[in-house]
Amino acid sequence: MTLKLCVAQLNFIVGDLEGNAQKIITAAQDAYADCARLLLTPELSICGYAAEDLYLRPAFIQACDDAVKKVAHALAGLKDMAVVVGHPTGGDSRTRSTAVQKRFNAASVLREGQVVATYAKRELPNYQVFDERRYFTPGDGVCVFEAGAEGQRLRVGLLICEDAWFEQPARLAKEAGAELLAVINASPFHVGKGYEREEMMCQRVQETGLPLVYAHLVGGQDEVVFEGHSFALNANGTLAGRAPSFKENSFVALVESTQGAIKIEATVEPVRTPEQDLWDALVLGVRDYVGKNGFPGALLGLSGGIDSALVLAIAVDALGADKVRAVMMPSPYTADISWLDAREMAQRMGVRYDEISIVPQFEAFKASLAADFAGRAEDTTEENIQARIRGTLLMALSNKFGSIVLTTGNKSEMATGYCTLYGDMAGGFAVIKDLAKTLVFKMAHWRNANDPYGTGASPIPERIITRPPSAELRPDQKDQDSLPPYEVLDAIVDRYMENDQSIETIIAAGFDRADVEKVTRLIKLNEYKRRQSPVGIRVTHRSFGKDWRYPITNYFRA
């Protein structure tokens, strides 16, 4: 017996029920024409992941139910074709005094116009970016369905994402007669996550002795990215196939059953480096945020520094040079080499480049405030005025031409507050918000050595990478005047913010007490800034965003 199955590794849009349904219909029809008799779509494919508080709206759940019926009706003529569609279902059951949640993260099996089975996700993640217990009730059932032509069907056990990270759901599926595990997923990317999934699914295969197909979502949704990377494992745990990452794909696998032994054959994409994955995640995150939200393009302030240079390179790879605009806004403290490097980078990338001096506006602000500031020395107040003038100019250009402003702050700056509220934080999308400064340097070197999208090799002038970082808001300013060396700062942020180590634990690991206390103090003091920052792309296992929910008013200091 041979079953040809297809994983529809597709890029869905949250709330576009009609468009998502049509994508599933088209994928099923194409797969059927290619002789596939089982199509797997990702978790919550009908509505996109994650729809957040849309799940709380009864009208939304009803519309999702209607969309599933539409898909079933459209595929009624595909004989022996089974299609798995992820969707929310259920509602609230109300009594006089309470409302009992009855919504489920579900998947339905469609065959010849009918919903032949529906499965509710058993394990609901409630950590990192996940908060599914806010919306859904855990299921308690098992779903094993038949796939293939009459007389030679395979029994498939259906699991949804987190279910497969626990032993029991897979075991129950096997006990119910499953010969193959099908896992549909929408699991946000962070560096290394794709291969972690492969390792975890190997455990499920080894425990059950069943082969497994893992169907994963692709695309950007606000601050999270899904990388695809669907795959299949044989019953002995070996990799049978792997789909491309960060692109839509119809991942086809042949499942052959001979005398009770099942073998899967599929194409295998090569192992990718972390830098490849990270770059593609950033590019896809920008492309989908800009495209799905209807912006005609993007603009950013190009300072001649490494952060804005990296963001420009990402934006051009994501959108094309014709949709990206760079604006240099020199102040009295901008070094000549910053002008030269910014011009050279814009020329290398082929983008529109403009220079708007902020000197007149800066002098006007100082004149307006002179009486009130009389007798007081210049300090960060004047530095912030410069940053806020730039933010105002960029937002004015955005308002006039419709392009979104991409901010250029990195994770090290977001952690310590080395950024200006309503200044360089002003904008619509924070591209490198989750990249520590040391990783910014690493990715700049990587992009100069690689040209993954054919937009030009070595886009970042070497001097931008090698010169000491500076905000250039006062004479001879360097980042390291105010902060510990970035290698030290980023290591402390990683331990304290990403991995919840205590101050004393970090000091015991060999870090200087003064550095640790300074960095952790800055992290706490600047929560109010981060709350007002734009959303940005999550690429680590803990970002400043949905992963990080700390009180602004907070006296805890350990």
XYZ file of C-alpha atoms in Angstrom:
558
model
C 0.000 0.000 0.000
C 1.265 3.453 -0.939
C -0.189 6.740 0.298
C 0.945 10.023 -1.174
C 0.448 12.886 1.245
C 1.078 16.592 0.974
C 1.866 19.157 3.652
C 0.459 22.554 2.682
C 3.192 24.696 4.239
C 1.364 27.959 3.593
C 1.429 31.589 4.702
C -1.988 32.491 6.086
C -3.283 35.878 7.225
C -5.022 36.216 10.583
C -8.718 36.939 10.074
C -8.679 36.486 6.282
C -11.057 33.558 6.475
C -12.104 33.695 2.836
C -8.533 34.004 1.578
C -7.252 31.275 3.900
C -10.073 28.932 2.901
C -9.323 29.482 -0.770
C -5.632 28.747 -0.185
C -6.570 25.430 1.407
C -8.993 24.585 -1.411
C -6.394 25.338 -4.070
C -3.708 23.353 -2.238
C -6.039 20.360 -1.899
C -7.043 20.456 -5.563
C -3.411 20.709 -6.682
C -2.359 17.889 -4.357
C -5.213 15.710 -5.596
C -4.202 16.306 -9.211
C -0.716 15.140 -8.193
C -2.261 11.903 -6.857
C -2.001 12.821 -3.159
C -4.877 11.526 -1.028
C -4.053 13.274 2.245
C -3.449 16.996 2.737
C -2.265 18.399 6.058
C -2.625 22.113 6.794
C -1.042 23.866 9.793
C -2.615 24.530 13.175
C -5.513 27.029 13.053
C -4.968 27.414 9.308
C -8.517 28.584 8.646
C -8.079 31.742 10.739
C -4.306 32.179 10.950
C -2.168 31.976 14.073
C -2.549 33.589 16.502
C -5.853 35.412 16.358
C -5.586 36.398 20.038
C -8.742 38.048 21.419
C -10.604 37.487 18.163
C -11.176 34.031 19.621
C -13.355 35.653 22.291
C -15.786 36.989 19.696
C -18.673 34.586 18.976
C -19.049 36.040 15.488
C -15.428 35.135 14.726
C -15.840 31.525 15.850
C -19.033 31.219 13.796
C -17.278 32.634 10.743
C -14.481 30.075 11.198
C -17.041 27.259 11.394
C -18.642 28.544 8.193
C -15.251 28.696 6.465
C -14.538 25.056 7.333
C -17.901 24.080 5.819
C -17.033 26.085 2.715
C -13.782 24.159 2.306
C -15.563 20.840 2.791
C -18.216 21.731 0.201
C -15.625 22.891 -2.338
C -13.708 19.614 -2.052
C -16.738 17.303 -2.164
C -15.806 15.974 -5.588
C -12.321 14.785 -4.618
C -12.938 11.067 -4.102
C -10.932 9.432 -1.317
C -9.202 12.748 -0.479
C -8.778 13.530 3.217
C -7.966 17.120 4.176
C -7.000 18.181 7.707
C -7.942 21.778 8.507
C -6.988 23.592 11.723
C -9.618 25.920 13.189
C -11.131 27.246 16.427
C -14.567 26.007 17.370
C -17.064 26.140 20.232
C -18.308 29.017 22.340
C -19.460 30.052 25.802
C -22.049 28.060 27.730
C -23.754 30.522 30.072
C -25.652 29.954 33.307
C -27.233 32.565 35.573
C -23.990 33.346 37.377
C -21.118 32.248 35.173
C -19.875 31.656 31.661
C -18.136 28.320 31.020
C -15.537 28.416 28.261
C -16.134 25.823 25.588
C -13.803 27.006 22.843
C -11.288 24.555 21.399
C -8.157 24.712 19.298
C -9.315 22.040 16.889
C -8.647 20.289 13.616
C -11.220 18.622 11.392
C -10.793 15.867 8.853
C -12.761 16.582 5.671
C -13.628 13.919 3.132
C -15.927 14.178 0.119
C -17.859 17.163 1.459
C -18.223 15.919 5.032
C -16.504 16.582 8.348
C -15.687 12.993 9.286
C -13.767 13.728 12.490
C -12.832 16.650 14.736
C -10.038 16.656 17.291
C -9.471 19.195 20.083
C -5.928 19.988 21.178
C -5.197 18.413 24.557
C -2.069 20.271 25.684
C -2.449 24.061 25.704
C 0.855 25.974 26.007
C 0.899 28.932 28.371
C 4.502 30.123 28.383
C 6.752 32.426 26.327
C 4.546 33.914 23.568
C 1.795 31.347 24.133
C -1.347 32.044 26.138
C -3.763 29.453 24.780
C -5.383 28.812 28.148
C -6.797 32.326 27.919
C -8.841 31.233 24.923
C -9.267 27.473 24.787
C -10.387 24.484 26.824
C -8.176 21.369 26.672
C -9.574 18.481 24.682
C -9.675 14.970 26.093
C -10.287 12.834 23.029
C -8.264 10.905 20.485
C -8.526 11.164 16.720
C -7.474 8.357 14.409
C -8.797 8.581 10.849
C -8.303 6.680 7.623
C -6.470 8.136 4.638
C -6.050 6.698 1.154
C -8.113 4.848 -1.416
C -10.797 2.375 -0.420
C -9.310 -0.973 0.564
C -5.788 0.310 1.151
C -6.197 3.003 3.720
C -3.722 3.983 6.410
C -4.808 4.824 9.942
C -3.502 8.256 10.910
C -3.326 9.620 14.456
C -3.868 13.390 14.592
C -2.044 15.642 17.075
C -1.868 19.429 17.316
C 1.480 21.101 18.085
C 2.014 20.992 21.876
C 0.341 17.576 22.050
C 3.427 16.091 20.421
C 5.739 17.503 23.126
C 4.131 15.142 25.640
C 4.173 11.357 25.686
C 0.500 10.632 26.393
C -1.309 12.010 23.305
C 0.930 10.068 20.905
C 0.630 6.911 23.007
C -3.162 7.177 23.087
C -3.230 7.590 19.317
C -1.176 4.438 18.897
C -3.437 2.540 21.289
C -6.411 3.662 19.182
C -4.852 2.016 16.138
C -2.744 4.742 14.530
C -0.085 3.582 12.069
C 1.216 7.091 11.316
C 1.293 10.266 13.411
C 0.327 13.553 11.742
C 1.261 16.629 13.774
C -0.054 20.019 12.613
C 1.669 23.064 14.045
C 2.026 26.813 14.400
C 5.126 27.209 16.547
C 6.926 30.589 16.466
C 10.521 30.708 15.348
C 13.563 31.379 17.417
C 17.100 30.536 16.427
C 17.596 26.763 16.581
C 13.931 25.928 17.187
C 13.469 23.942 13.962
C 16.081 21.360 14.891
C 14.807 21.242 18.475
C 11.451 20.163 17.026
C 13.085 17.411 14.997
C 14.827 16.099 18.124
C 11.632 16.182 20.174
C 9.636 14.407 17.488
C 12.349 11.731 17.361
C 11.478 11.010 20.988
C 7.807 10.534 20.084
C 8.747 8.200 17.242
C 11.086 6.164 19.421
C 8.461 5.866 22.179
C 5.636 4.801 19.868
C 7.461 3.077 17.037
C 5.319 5.076 14.613
C 6.501 7.226 11.707
C 5.577 10.900 11.922
C 4.821 13.811 9.600
C 5.150 17.342 10.991
C 3.206 20.065 9.151
C 4.253 23.595 10.029
C 3.102 27.122 9.277
C 5.220 29.708 7.448
C 4.979 33.512 7.534
C 5.177 36.599 9.726
C 2.435 37.660 12.128
C 3.123 40.869 14.046
C 6.123 40.083 16.284
C 6.413 36.355 15.566
C 7.661 34.473 12.522
C 6.932 30.882 11.496
C 9.682 29.268 9.463
C 7.984 26.285 7.832
C 10.629 23.547 8.090
C 8.006 20.795 7.916
C 9.491 17.312 8.029
C 8.891 13.574 8.176
C 10.497 10.883 10.321
C 10.601 7.150 9.776
C 9.641 4.716 12.525
C 13.288 4.233 13.493
C 13.701 7.965 14.082
C 15.684 8.725 10.931
C 14.849 11.819 8.920
C 12.766 10.914 5.877
C 12.259 14.407 4.500
C 12.502 18.104 5.264
C 10.741 21.011 3.569
C 12.386 24.354 2.747
C 12.413 27.017 5.436
C 10.849 30.489 5.255
C 8.900 29.898 2.061
C 5.587 28.386 1.055
C 5.906 24.818 -0.130
C 3.890 21.749 -1.032
C 5.913 19.156 0.847
C 5.136 15.747 -0.650
C 5.863 12.427 1.037
C 5.261 8.848 -0.103
C 4.197 6.493 2.680
C 4.703 2.832 1.782
C 3.385 -0.006 3.906
C 4.798 -3.459 3.215
C 3.918 -6.374 5.494
C 3.215 -3.984 8.364
C 6.432 -2.021 7.958
C 5.969 1.642 6.996
C 8.577 3.718 5.211
C 8.398 7.378 4.213
C 10.234 8.897 1.274
C 10.532 12.638 0.641
C 13.048 15.264 -0.408
C 15.455 16.458 2.274
C 16.489 20.086 2.447
C 20.052 20.482 3.804
C 20.779 21.648 7.328
C 20.957 25.436 7.538
C 23.225 27.639 9.636
C 21.755 29.738 12.460
C 22.746 32.870 10.541
C 20.807 31.766 7.464
C 17.729 31.112 9.560
C 18.056 34.386 11.430
C 18.454 36.480 8.281
C 15.499 34.819 6.572
C 13.369 35.289 9.692
C 14.122 39.008 9.763
C 13.453 39.389 6.054
C 10.183 37.452 6.208
C 9.099 39.352 9.315
C 9.566 42.704 7.562
C 8.041 41.571 4.272
C 4.891 40.188 5.866
C 4.369 43.025 8.337
C 4.686 45.629 5.602
C 2.764 43.636 2.991
C -0.050 42.221 5.109
C -0.742 45.637 6.625
C -0.875 47.362 3.259
C 2.087 49.732 3.473
C 3.502 50.770 0.074
C 7.043 50.685 1.398
C 9.336 51.551 4.288
C 11.641 54.353 5.349
C 14.265 54.685 8.036
C 16.813 57.068 9.442
C 20.256 56.117 8.131
C 22.871 57.408 10.553
C 26.082 55.909 9.251
C 26.040 53.496 12.205
C 25.793 49.736 12.177
C 22.225 49.352 13.471
C 20.567 51.436 10.763
C 22.881 49.909 8.157
C 21.764 46.402 9.103
C 18.089 47.406 9.083
C 18.498 48.939 5.626
C 20.043 45.735 4.282
C 17.218 43.661 5.762
C 14.563 46.006 4.378
C 15.972 45.915 0.858
C 16.213 42.118 0.916
C 12.607 42.009 2.129
C 10.961 44.649 -0.043
C 13.296 45.575 -2.874
C 15.257 48.792 -3.239
C 12.384 50.591 -4.964
C 10.225 50.344 -1.835
C 12.811 51.538 0.682
C 13.852 55.106 1.444
C 16.770 56.166 3.654
C 17.017 59.585 5.271
C 20.212 60.981 6.791
C 19.484 63.705 9.385
C 22.798 65.221 10.497
C 23.116 67.206 13.703
C 25.929 69.524 14.835
C 27.718 66.435 16.198
C 27.480 64.175 13.137
C 30.949 63.140 12.010
C 31.916 63.584 8.365
C 32.562 59.857 8.050
C 28.951 59.196 9.046
C 27.750 61.235 6.067
C 30.152 59.476 3.755
C 29.348 55.988 5.005
C 25.576 56.563 4.876
C 25.805 57.842 1.300
C 27.959 54.898 0.259
C 25.624 52.337 1.833
C 22.543 53.867 0.202
C 24.347 53.840 -3.140
C 25.361 50.188 -2.728
C 21.762 49.227 -1.929
C 20.261 51.380 -4.668
C 17.654 53.070 -2.470
C 16.366 56.612 -2.507
C 18.550 58.657 -0.187
C 17.845 62.115 1.236
C 19.676 64.388 3.661
C 17.693 66.684 5.952
C 19.750 68.677 8.439
C 18.245 68.990 11.905
C 20.522 71.889 12.879
C 17.889 74.629 12.286
C 15.234 72.802 14.284
C 17.684 72.000 17.085
C 18.716 75.636 17.402
C 15.063 76.702 17.372
C 14.248 74.312 20.206
C 17.165 75.533 22.282
C 16.134 79.142 21.692
C 12.555 78.410 22.745
C 13.753 76.763 25.939
C 16.620 79.133 26.712
C 14.791 81.124 29.375
C 13.593 78.048 31.207
C 16.981 76.297 30.928
C 19.004 79.365 31.957
C 21.865 78.474 34.296
C 21.680 74.762 33.560
C 24.328 72.860 31.605
C 23.457 70.847 28.501
C 22.834 67.163 29.241
C 20.722 64.309 27.943
C 17.849 66.758 27.511
C 19.514 68.301 24.471
C 20.560 64.858 23.215
C 16.959 63.679 23.359
C 15.710 66.804 21.576
C 17.868 65.849 18.590
C 16.518 62.312 18.532
C 12.939 63.593 18.807
C 13.412 66.011 15.927
C 14.526 63.087 13.790
C 11.562 61.008 14.905
C 9.190 63.840 14.030
C 10.686 64.236 10.556
C 10.481 60.522 9.821
C 6.878 60.315 11.003
C 6.005 63.349 8.862
C 7.418 61.602 5.794
C 5.509 58.474 6.767
C 2.241 60.405 7.089
C 2.741 62.159 3.766
C 3.823 59.188 1.665
C 2.310 56.224 3.524
C 5.506 54.244 4.078
C 6.067 52.711 7.485
C 8.981 53.910 9.628
C 11.339 51.095 10.569
C 13.091 51.764 13.864
C 16.697 50.706 14.225
C 17.207 50.046 17.951
C 18.680 46.727 19.073
C 17.975 44.529 22.097
C 20.938 45.830 24.101
C 19.570 49.366 23.776
C 16.019 48.266 24.565
C 17.279 46.466 27.672
C 19.208 49.411 29.079
C 17.082 52.298 27.803
C 19.902 53.564 25.597
C 17.275 55.003 23.268
C 14.965 58.019 23.239
C 11.255 57.731 23.830
C 9.439 59.553 20.994
C 12.813 59.879 19.275
C 14.686 56.950 17.739
C 11.950 54.713 19.209
C 9.325 56.490 17.083
C 8.099 54.289 14.253
C 5.910 51.402 13.260
C 8.103 48.289 13.289
C 11.277 47.476 15.237
C 13.246 45.192 12.933
C 16.223 44.294 15.167
C 14.511 44.786 18.516
C 15.461 41.233 19.541
C 19.067 41.274 18.313
C 21.736 41.991 20.911
C 24.443 44.393 19.754
C 27.022 41.615 19.474
C 24.603 39.731 17.212
C 24.104 42.884 15.143
C 27.833 42.901 14.390
C 27.789 39.183 13.610
C 24.894 39.516 11.186
C 26.499 42.505 9.468
C 29.587 40.391 8.790
C 27.368 37.512 7.614
C 25.391 39.678 5.204
C 28.551 41.160 3.729
C 29.792 37.622 3.033
C 26.463 36.432 1.587
C 23.899 37.717 -0.902
C 20.844 35.526 -0.226
C 18.302 37.621 -2.153
C 20.429 38.910 -5.020
C 20.254 42.535 -3.895
C 24.001 43.059 -3.800
C 27.069 41.667 -2.081
C 28.859 43.493 0.759
C 26.200 46.182 1.210
C 27.607 47.516 4.497
C 30.793 49.595 4.264
C 33.493 48.008 6.394
C 34.092 51.223 8.347
C 30.484 51.142 9.601
C 31.204 47.754 11.161
C 34.632 48.552 12.605
C 34.240 52.088 14.008
C 33.139 52.392 17.676
C 29.338 52.744 17.991
C 28.066 56.234 18.820
C 24.717 57.986 19.027
C 26.500 61.205 17.958
C 24.350 63.418 20.174
C 27.259 65.197 21.857
C 30.905 65.794 20.967
C 33.074 62.639 20.746
C 30.303 60.455 22.182
C 30.794 56.677 22.289
C 28.281 54.049 23.472
C 30.865 52.590 25.812
C 31.061 55.906 27.691
C 27.697 55.045 29.242
C 27.538 51.256 29.028
C 29.797 48.290 29.781
C 31.471 46.667 26.740
C 28.780 45.050 24.623
C 30.263 41.573 25.098
C 29.731 42.014 28.850
C 26.402 43.830 28.608
C 24.862 41.276 26.240
C 26.016 38.337 28.351
C 24.393 39.880 31.433
C 21.157 40.596 29.531
C 21.133 37.011 28.279
C 21.513 35.594 31.769
C 19.184 37.992 33.581
C 16.477 38.761 31.048
C 16.414 35.687 28.809
C 17.230 33.012 31.399
C 16.008 34.511 34.712
C 19.307 34.187 36.574
C 19.588 36.216 39.767
C 22.064 39.043 40.249
C 24.136 36.983 42.691
C 24.204 33.997 40.322
C 25.534 36.187 37.503
C 28.204 37.693 39.761
C 29.192 34.196 40.909
C 29.709 33.286 37.239
C 32.564 35.795 37.115
C 30.947 39.090 36.116
C 31.918 42.309 37.857
C 29.370 43.295 40.504
C 29.280 46.928 39.363
C 28.517 45.897 35.774
C 25.811 43.447 36.821
C 24.112 45.879 39.171
C 24.254 48.666 36.593
C 22.796 46.604 33.736
C 20.051 44.990 35.808
C 19.145 48.359 37.309
C 18.819 49.839 33.825
C 16.644 46.934 32.713
C 14.216 47.632 35.552
C 14.256 51.413 35.174
C 13.430 51.356 31.480
C 10.375 49.125 31.430
C 8.224 52.213 30.824
C 10.083 52.862 27.565
C 9.726 49.323 26.307
C 5.972 49.407 26.907
C 5.773 52.256 24.390
C 8.057 50.794 21.756
C 6.813 49.401 18.440
C 6.380 45.682 17.970
C 9.418 43.938 16.566
C 10.518 40.574 15.263
C 11.064 37.862 17.864
C 14.112 35.695 17.094
C 15.229 34.505 20.562
C 13.399 32.310 23.023
C 12.597 35.417 25.081
C 12.076 38.836 23.584
C 10.889 42.164 24.919
C 7.238 41.802 23.978
C 4.729 39.079 24.782
C 7.561 37.035 26.306
C 8.362 39.755 28.851
C 5.580 41.081 31.085
C 7.126 42.932 33.977
C 5.531 45.675 36.083
C 6.702 49.234 35.511
C 6.265 50.121 39.196
C 8.486 47.478 40.766
C 10.676 47.451 43.900
C 12.007 43.897 43.514
C 15.758 44.049 42.972
C 17.179 40.496 42.990
